[in-house]
Coordinates of C-alpha atoms in Angstrom, one line a residue:
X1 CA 87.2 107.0 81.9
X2 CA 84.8 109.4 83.2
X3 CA 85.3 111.6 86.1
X4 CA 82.3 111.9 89.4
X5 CA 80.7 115.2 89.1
X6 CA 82.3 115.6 92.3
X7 CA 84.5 114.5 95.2
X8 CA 83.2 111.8 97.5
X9 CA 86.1 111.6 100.0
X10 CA 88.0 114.3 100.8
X11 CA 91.0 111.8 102.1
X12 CA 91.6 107.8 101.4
X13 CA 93.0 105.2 104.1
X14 CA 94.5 102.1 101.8
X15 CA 95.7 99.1 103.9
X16 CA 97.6 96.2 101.7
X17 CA 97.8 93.0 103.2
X18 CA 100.2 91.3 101.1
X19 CA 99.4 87.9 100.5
X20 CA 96.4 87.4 101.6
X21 CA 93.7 85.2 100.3
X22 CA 90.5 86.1 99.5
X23 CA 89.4 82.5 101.6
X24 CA 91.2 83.6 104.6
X25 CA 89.3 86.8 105.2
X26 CA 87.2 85.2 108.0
X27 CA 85.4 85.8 111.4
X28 CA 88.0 84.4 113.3
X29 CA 91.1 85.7 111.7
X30 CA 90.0 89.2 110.3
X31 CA 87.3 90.6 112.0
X32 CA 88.4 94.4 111.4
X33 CA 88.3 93.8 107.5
X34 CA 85.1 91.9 107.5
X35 CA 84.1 95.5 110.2
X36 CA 84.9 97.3 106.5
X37 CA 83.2 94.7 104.3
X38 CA 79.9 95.2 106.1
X39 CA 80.0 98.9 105.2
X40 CA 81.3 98.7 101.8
X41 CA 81.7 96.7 98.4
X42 CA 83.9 93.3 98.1
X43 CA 84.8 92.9 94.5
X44 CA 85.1 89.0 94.9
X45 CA 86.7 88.4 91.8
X46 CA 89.4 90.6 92.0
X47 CA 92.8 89.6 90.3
X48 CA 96.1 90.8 90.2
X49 CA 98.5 90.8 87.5
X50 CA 101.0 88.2 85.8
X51 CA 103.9 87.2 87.1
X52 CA 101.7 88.1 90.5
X53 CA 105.3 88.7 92.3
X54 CA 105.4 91.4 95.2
X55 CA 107.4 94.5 93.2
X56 CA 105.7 93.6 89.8
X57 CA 102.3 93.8 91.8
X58 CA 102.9 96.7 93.7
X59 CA 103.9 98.6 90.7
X60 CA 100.8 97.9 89.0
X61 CA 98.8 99.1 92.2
X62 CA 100.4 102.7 91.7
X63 CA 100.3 103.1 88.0
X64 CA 96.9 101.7 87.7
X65 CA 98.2 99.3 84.9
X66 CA 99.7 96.4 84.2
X67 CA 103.5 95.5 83.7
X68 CA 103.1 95.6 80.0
X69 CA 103.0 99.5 80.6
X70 CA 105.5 100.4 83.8
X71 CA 107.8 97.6 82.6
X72 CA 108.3 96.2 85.8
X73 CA 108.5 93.0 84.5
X74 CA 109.7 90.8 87.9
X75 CA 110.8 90.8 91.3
X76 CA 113.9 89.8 89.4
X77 CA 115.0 90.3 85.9
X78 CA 118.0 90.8 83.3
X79 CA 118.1 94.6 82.6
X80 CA 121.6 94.7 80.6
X81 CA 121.1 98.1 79.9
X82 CA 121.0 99.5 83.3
X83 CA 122.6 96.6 85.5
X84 CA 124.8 94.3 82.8
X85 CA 126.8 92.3 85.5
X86 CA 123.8 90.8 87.4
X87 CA 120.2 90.3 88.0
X88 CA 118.0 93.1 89.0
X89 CA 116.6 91.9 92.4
X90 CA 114.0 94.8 92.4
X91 CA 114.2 94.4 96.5
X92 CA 117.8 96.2 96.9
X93 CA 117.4 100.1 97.4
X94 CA 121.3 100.1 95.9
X95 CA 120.5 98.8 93.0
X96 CA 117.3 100.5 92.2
X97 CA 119.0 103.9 92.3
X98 CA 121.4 102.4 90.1
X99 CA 118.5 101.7 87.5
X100 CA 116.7 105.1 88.0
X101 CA 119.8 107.1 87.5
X102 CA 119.9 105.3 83.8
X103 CA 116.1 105.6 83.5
X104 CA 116.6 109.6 84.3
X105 CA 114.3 109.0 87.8
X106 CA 111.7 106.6 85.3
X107 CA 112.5 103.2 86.1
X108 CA 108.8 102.9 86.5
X109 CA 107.9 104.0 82.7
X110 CA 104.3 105.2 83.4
X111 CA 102.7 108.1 85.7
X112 CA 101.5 106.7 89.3
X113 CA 98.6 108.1 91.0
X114 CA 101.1 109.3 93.6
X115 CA 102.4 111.5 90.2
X116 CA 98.9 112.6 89.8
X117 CA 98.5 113.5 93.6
X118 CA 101.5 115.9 93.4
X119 CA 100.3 117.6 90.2
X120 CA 96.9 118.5 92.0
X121 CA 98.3 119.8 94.7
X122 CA 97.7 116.6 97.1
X123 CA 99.6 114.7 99.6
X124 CA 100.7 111.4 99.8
X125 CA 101.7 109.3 102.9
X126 CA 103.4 105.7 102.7
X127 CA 103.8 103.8 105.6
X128 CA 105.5 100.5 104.7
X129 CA 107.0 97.2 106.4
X130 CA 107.7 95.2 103.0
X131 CA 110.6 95.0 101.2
X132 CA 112.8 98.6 100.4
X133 CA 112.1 97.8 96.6
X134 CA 107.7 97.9 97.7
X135 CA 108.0 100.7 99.8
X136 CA 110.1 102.2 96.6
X137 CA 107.4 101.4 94.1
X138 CA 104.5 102.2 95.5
X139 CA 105.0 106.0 95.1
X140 CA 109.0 105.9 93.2
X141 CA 109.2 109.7 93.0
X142 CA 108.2 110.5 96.5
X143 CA 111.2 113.0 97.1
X144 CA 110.6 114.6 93.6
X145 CA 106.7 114.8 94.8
X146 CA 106.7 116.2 98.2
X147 CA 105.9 113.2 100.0
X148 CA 106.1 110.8 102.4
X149 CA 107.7 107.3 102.6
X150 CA 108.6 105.1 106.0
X151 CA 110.3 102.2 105.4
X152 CA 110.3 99.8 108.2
X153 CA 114.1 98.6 106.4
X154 CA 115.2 101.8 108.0
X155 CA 116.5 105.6 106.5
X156 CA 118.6 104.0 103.8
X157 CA 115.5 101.9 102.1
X158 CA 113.4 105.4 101.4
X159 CA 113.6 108.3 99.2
X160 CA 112.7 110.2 102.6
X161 CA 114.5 109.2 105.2
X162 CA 112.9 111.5 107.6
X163 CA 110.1 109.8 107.7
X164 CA 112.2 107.0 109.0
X165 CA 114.0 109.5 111.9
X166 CA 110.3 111.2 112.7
X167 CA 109.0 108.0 113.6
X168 CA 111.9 106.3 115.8
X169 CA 112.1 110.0 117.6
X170 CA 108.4 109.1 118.7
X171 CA 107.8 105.9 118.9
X172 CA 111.4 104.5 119.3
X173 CA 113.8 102.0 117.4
X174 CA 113.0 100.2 114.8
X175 CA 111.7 96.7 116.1
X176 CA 114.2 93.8 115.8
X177 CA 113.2 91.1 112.9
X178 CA 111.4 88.1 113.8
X179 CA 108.9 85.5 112.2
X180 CA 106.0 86.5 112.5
X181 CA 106.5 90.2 111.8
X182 CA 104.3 90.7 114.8
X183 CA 106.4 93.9 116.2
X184 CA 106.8 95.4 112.8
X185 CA 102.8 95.2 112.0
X186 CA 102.5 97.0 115.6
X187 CA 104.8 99.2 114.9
X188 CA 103.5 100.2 111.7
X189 CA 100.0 100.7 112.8
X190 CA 101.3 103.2 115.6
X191 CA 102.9 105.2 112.8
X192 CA 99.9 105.3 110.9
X193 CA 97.8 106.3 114.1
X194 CA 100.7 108.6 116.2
X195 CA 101.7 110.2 113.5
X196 CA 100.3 110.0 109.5
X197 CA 96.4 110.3 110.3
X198 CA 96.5 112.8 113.3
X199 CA 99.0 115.0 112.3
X200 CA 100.6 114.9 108.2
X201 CA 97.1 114.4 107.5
X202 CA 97.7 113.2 104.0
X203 CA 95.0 113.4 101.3
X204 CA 96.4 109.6 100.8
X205 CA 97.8 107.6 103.3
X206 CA 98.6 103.8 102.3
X207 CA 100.1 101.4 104.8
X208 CA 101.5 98.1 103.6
X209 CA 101.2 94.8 105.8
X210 CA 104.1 92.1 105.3
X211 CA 102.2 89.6 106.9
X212 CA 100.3 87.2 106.1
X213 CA 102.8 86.9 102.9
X214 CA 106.3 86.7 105.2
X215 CA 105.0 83.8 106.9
X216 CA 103.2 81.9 104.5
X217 CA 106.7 81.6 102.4
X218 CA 108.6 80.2 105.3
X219 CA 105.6 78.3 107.9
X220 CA 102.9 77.4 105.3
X221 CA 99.5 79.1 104.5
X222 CA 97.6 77.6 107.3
X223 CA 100.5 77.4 110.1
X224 CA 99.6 78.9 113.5
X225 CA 102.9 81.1 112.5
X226 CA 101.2 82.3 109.8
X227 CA 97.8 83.1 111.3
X228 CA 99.0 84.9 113.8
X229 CA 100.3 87.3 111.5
X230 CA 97.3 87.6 109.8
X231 CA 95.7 88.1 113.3
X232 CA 98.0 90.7 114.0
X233 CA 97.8 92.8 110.7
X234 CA 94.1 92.7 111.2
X235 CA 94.7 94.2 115.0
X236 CA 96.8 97.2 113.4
X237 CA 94.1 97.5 110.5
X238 CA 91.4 98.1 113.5
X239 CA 93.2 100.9 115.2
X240 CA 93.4 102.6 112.0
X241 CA 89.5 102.2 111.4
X242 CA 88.7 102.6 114.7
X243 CA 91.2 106.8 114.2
X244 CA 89.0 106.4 111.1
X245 CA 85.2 105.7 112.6
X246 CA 86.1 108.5 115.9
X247 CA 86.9 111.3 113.5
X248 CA 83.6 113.9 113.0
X249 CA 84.4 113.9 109.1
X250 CA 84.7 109.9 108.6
X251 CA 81.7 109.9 106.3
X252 CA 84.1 111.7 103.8
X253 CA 87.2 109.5 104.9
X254 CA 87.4 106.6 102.5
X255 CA 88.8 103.3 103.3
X256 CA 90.0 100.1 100.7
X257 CA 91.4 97.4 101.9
X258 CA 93.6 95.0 99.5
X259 CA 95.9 92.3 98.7
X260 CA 98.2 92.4 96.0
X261 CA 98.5 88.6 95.0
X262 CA 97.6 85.2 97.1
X263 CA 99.9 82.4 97.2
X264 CA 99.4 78.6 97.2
X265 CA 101.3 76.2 98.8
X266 CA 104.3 74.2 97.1
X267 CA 104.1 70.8 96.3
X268 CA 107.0 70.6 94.7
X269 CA 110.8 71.6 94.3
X270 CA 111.8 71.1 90.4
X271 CA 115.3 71.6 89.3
X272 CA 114.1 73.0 86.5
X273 CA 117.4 74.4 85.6
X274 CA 120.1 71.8 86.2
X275 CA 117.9 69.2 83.9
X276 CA 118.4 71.9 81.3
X277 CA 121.9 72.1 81.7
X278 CA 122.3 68.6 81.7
X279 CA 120.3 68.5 78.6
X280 CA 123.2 70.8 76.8
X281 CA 122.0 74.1 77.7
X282 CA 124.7 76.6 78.2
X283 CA 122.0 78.4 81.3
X284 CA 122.7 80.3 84.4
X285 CA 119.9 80.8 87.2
X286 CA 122.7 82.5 89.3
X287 CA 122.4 86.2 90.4
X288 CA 125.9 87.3 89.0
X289 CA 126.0 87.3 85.1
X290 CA 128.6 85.0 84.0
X291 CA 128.6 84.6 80.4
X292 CA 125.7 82.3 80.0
X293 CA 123.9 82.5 76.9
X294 CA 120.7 82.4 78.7
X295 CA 120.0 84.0 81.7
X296 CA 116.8 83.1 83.9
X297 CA 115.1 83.5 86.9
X298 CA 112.7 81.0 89.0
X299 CA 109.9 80.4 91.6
X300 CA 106.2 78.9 90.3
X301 CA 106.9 81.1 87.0
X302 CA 110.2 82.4 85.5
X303 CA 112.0 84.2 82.8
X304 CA 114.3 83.3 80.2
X305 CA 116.7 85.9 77.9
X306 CA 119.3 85.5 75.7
X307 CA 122.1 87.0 76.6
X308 CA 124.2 86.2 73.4
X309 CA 124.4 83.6 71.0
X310 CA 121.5 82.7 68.0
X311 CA 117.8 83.2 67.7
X312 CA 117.2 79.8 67.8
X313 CA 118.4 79.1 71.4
X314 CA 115.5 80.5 72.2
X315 CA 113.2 78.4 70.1
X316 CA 115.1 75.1 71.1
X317 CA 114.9 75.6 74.8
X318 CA 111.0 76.9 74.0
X319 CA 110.6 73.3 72.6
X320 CA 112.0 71.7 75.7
X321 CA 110.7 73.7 78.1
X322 CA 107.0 72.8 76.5
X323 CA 108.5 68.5 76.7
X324 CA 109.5 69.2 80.3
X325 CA 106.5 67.0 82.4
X326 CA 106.6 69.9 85.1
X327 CA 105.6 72.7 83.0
X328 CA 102.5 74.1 82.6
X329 CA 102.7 77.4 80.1
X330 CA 105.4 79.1 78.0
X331 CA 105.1 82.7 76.6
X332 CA 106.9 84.2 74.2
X333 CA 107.0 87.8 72.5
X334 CA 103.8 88.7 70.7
X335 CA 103.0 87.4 66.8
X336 CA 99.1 87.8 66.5
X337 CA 98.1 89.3 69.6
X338 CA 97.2 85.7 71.3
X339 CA 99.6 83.4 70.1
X340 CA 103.9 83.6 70.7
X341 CA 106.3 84.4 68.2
X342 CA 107.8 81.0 69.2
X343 CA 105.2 77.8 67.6
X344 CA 103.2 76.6 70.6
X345 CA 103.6 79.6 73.2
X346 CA 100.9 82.2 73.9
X347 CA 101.8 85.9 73.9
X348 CA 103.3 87.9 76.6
X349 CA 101.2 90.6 75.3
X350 CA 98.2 88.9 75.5
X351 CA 99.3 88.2 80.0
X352 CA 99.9 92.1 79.6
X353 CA 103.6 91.4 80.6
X354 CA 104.9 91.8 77.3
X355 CA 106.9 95.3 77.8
X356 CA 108.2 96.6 74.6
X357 CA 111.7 97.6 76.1
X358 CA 112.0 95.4 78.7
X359 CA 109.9 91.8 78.0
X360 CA 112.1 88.3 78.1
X361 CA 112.3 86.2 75.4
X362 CA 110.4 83.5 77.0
X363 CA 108.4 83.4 80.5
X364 CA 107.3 80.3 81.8
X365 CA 105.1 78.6 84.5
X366 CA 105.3 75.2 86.5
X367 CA 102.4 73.0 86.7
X368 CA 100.1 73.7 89.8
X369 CA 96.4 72.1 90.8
X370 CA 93.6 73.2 92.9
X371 CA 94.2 70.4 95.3
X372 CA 94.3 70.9 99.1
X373 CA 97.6 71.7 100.8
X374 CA 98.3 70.0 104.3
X375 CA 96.2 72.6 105.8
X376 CA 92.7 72.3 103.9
X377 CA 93.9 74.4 101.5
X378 CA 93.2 74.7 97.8
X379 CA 96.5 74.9 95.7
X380 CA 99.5 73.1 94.8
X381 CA 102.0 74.1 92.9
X382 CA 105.7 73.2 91.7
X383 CA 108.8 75.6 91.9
X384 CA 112.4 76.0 91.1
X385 CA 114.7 75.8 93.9
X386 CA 115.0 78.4 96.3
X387 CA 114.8 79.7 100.4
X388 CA 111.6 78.9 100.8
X389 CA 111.3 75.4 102.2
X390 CA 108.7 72.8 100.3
X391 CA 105.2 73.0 101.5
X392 CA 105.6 76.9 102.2
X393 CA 103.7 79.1 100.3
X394 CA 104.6 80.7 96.9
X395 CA 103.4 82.9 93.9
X396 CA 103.8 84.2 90.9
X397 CA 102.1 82.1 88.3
X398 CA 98.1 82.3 87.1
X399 CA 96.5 79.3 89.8
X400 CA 93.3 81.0 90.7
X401 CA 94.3 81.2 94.5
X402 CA 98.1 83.1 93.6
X403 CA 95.6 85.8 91.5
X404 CA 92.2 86.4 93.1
X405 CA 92.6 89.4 95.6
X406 CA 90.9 90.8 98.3
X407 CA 89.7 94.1 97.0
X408 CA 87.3 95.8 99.6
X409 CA 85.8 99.4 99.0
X410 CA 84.6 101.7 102.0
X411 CA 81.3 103.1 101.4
X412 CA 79.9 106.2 103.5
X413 CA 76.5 104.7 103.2
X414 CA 76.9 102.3 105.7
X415 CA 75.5 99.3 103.5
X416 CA 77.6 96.1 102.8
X417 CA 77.4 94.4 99.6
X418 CA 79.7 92.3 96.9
X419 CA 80.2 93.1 93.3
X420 CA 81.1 90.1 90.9
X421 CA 82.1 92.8 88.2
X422 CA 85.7 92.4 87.1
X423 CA 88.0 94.3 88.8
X424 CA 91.8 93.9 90.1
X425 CA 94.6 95.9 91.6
X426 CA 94.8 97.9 88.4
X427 CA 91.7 99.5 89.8
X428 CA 92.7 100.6 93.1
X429 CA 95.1 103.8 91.9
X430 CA 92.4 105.4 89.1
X431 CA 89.5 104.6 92.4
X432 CA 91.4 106.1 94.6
X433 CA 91.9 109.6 92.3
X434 CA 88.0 109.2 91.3
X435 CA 86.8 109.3 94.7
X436 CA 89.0 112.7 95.0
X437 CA 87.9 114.1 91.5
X438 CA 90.6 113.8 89.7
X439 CA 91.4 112.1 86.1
X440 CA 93.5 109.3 86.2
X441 CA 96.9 109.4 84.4
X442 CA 96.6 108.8 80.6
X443 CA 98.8 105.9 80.8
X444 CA 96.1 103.8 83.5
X445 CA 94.0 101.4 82.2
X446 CA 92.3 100.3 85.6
X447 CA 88.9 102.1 86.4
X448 CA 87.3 104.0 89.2
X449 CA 85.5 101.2 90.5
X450 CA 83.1 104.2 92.5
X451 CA 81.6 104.5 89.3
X452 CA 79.5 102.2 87.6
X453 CA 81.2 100.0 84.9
X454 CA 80.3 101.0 80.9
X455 CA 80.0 97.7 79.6
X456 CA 79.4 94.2 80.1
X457 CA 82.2 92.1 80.8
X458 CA 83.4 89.3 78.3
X459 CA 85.2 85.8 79.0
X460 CA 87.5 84.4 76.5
X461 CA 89.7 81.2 76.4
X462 CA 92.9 81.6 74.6
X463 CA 94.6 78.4 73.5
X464 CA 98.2 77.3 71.5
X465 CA 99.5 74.1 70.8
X466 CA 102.4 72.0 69.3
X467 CA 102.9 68.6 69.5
X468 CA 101.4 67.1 72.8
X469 CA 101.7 70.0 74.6
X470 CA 98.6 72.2 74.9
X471 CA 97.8 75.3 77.2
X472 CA 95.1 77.9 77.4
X473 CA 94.1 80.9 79.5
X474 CA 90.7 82.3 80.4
X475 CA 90.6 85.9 80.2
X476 CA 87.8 88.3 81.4
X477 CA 87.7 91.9 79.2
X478 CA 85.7 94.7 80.3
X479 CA 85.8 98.6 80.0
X480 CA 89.4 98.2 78.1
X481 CA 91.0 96.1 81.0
X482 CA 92.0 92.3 81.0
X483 CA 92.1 90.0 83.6
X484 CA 93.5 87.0 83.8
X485 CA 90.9 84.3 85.3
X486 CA 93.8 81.4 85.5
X487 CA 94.6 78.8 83.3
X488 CA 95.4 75.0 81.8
X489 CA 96.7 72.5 79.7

């Protein structure tokens, strides 16, 4: 990746809006984005990564690659080397420093650009109301780097729990939970403003929205609920462009805005993992481990391990996962690059989930449709049981709407315009260290997306069968990234 002859910022504002949907950046609800768009680029086909989960996403965003490289492979996964007893939820500070203290403080196996940040010299400020394992994520060795990290979870969900105490001496207690998150967004935006901008002055300062994504689980996509959250995360957004736009440097202040998945709405519950265990599979979906021979996780996509037992477990419950009427694609461990080691899957390499330490044996995804939800909206999808209630929003699998991103990129010049070049959250890390002249991290794949792109990009189906069952995904390659475009039968 080439580096600008020189800086063009000499600090970056990033504002994450998790959740949001490219379609529901509008007038009405987000005028303080569409206040950025007009000044900079929209990269309209911007996509995240598979499983396009919260921590798995969020990840990505900071090591400017894909899971396949920081093996952050789900919000929840088996990891019997570091947690044996039970699943990983990647959410719970506790058991994150129990996974870092067996990873040696690299749970997240790549550099970040939050690594690179420190290394120049540089600064980097996290305010964050998502879970303790995102605010974690997004810069994981924030002590060890000199920096900054408030958690909106409280002292005991960041690495720097001053942050936390700086922020309730100024501004006051925590706000109490509620649905919308419309204090916590406020609250948030006031940290940003009172305190990050004005006076840490970061050379990075990223804040992290949990709305319109905490509402859209538990109201729907297109509940009053849920745009009201979106209204409100938009409102904090302004203040911190309007700090931005008063300041007599702003023309060397850059600004992205981004989302780090959509969602679509659920259509369907599937008890994916009773029918299996009435079918004669000895399965547990539970968080404690309790001698199942196959552990797994769900949502709209899912994991499968073996635990113990034979090789051909696998391969039997492969076959009946790709019989199962609800199921829409099965991956297994790489053979050719395209194609699963099991007959009929497609690779986990090939979704760039396929960790070499750390993959499943098998990932899966349920059926989903571009059809309109209750609201208007496109996408439907089926999920395993859980707490969010049918007709509530989910992600995680490869529908167009869970992937495409809002990916928005400040420009000095004043002039609005959209890019249809490939790009995706992989980008936003190696961009943001490009627009301060530095290389990226040689284990990034993502590109400065300030710069120009060195080839044309390339579009590529990718199909395996057996039997009846069929699936494919359409892949877009450019400058030595992949991005997943979505997917079929």
């Amino acid at each position: 990746m080439s580096r600008p002859n020189q800086p063009t910022a000499d600090r970056v504002v990033i504002a994450v809006f998790d959740g949001l949907r490219p379609d529901l950046v509008t007038p009405e609800l987000t005028p303080n984005i569409l206040r950025l768009a007009a000044r900079g680029t929209w990269f309209r086909q911007a996509r995240s990564v598979f499983p396009s989960v919260t921590r798995v996403a969020t990840s990505s965003i900071a090591a400017g690659a894909p899971p396949i490289v920081h093996g952050i492979v789900g919000n929840a996964f088996y990891h019997r080397e570091a947690i044996p007893e039970r699943m990983f939820d990647t959410s719970d500070a506790g058991l994150i420093r129990r996974a870092e203290a067996h990873h040696d403080g690299r749970l997240l196996a790549a550099d970040t650009f939050g690594d690179v940040l420190a290394r120049a010299g540089k600064r980097l400020a996290v305010v964050h109301t998502g879970s303790a394992g995102s605010a974690h994520f997004i810069n994981p060795r924030a002590r060890a780097n000199g920096h900054w990290t408030f958690s909106m979870h409280g002292a005991g969900a960041t690495q720097t729990p001053e942050a936390v105490e700086q922020a309730i001496a100024r501004l006051g207690p925590l706000p109490e939970r509620e649905l919308p998150r419309l204090q916590e967004l406020a609250y948030g935006g006031r940290v940003m403003t009172e305190i990050v901008l004005p006076e840490l002055r970061p050379d990075v300062a990223l804040i992290w929205f949990n709305e319109p994504d905490t509402t859209f689980h538990y109201r729907g996509l297109g509940s009053p609920e849920a745009m009201a959250g979106l209204r409100e995360a938009d409102r904090a957004f302004g203040s911190i462009l309007d700090w931005v736009e008063a300041q007599a440097d702003a023309e060397r202040i850059a600004v992205i805005v981004a989302s780090d998945h959509g969602q679509i709405s659920t259509g369907s519950v599937e008890p994916l993992f009773e029918t299996a265990r009435e079918a004669g599979f000895d399965l547990s979906a539970e968080k404690a481990i309790n001698g199942a021979t196959l552990v797994a996780t769900g949502g709209m996509s899912g994991e499968i391990r073996l635990r113990e037992g034979e090789r051909g477990e696998v391969e039997r419950i492969a076959s009946w996962l790709m019989e199962h009427p609800t199921i829409g694609h099965v991956f297994s461990r790489d053979r050719n690059g395209v194609e699963g080691e099991v007959a009929g899957t497609l690779s986990l390499s090939l979704m760039n989930t396929g960790h070499a330490e750390r993959q499943p044996e098998l990932m899966f995804i349920l059926k989903s449709t571009l059809e309109a939800d209750q609201y208007g909206l496109p996408g439907l999808g089926a999920m395993t049981p859980g707490d969010v209630p049918l007709g509530g929003g989910m992600h995680g699998g490869i529908n167009p709407h869970e992937l495409n991103t809002v990916l928005i990129l400040g420009d000095a010049s004043g002039h609005g315009g959209v890019s249809q070049e490939p790009a995706g959250i992989i980008d936003i890390g190696p961009t943001v260290l490009g627009l301060l002249d530095l290389a990226p991290a040689a284990t990034m794949m993502g590109r400065n997306l300030a710069a120009p792109p060195r080839e044309e990009a390339r579009v590529a189906r990718h199909s395996a069968s057996t039997g009846a069952f069929t699936q494919h995904v359409d892949i877009v390659e450019q400058d030595g990234r992949r991005f997943i475009l979505g997917g079929g039968q």
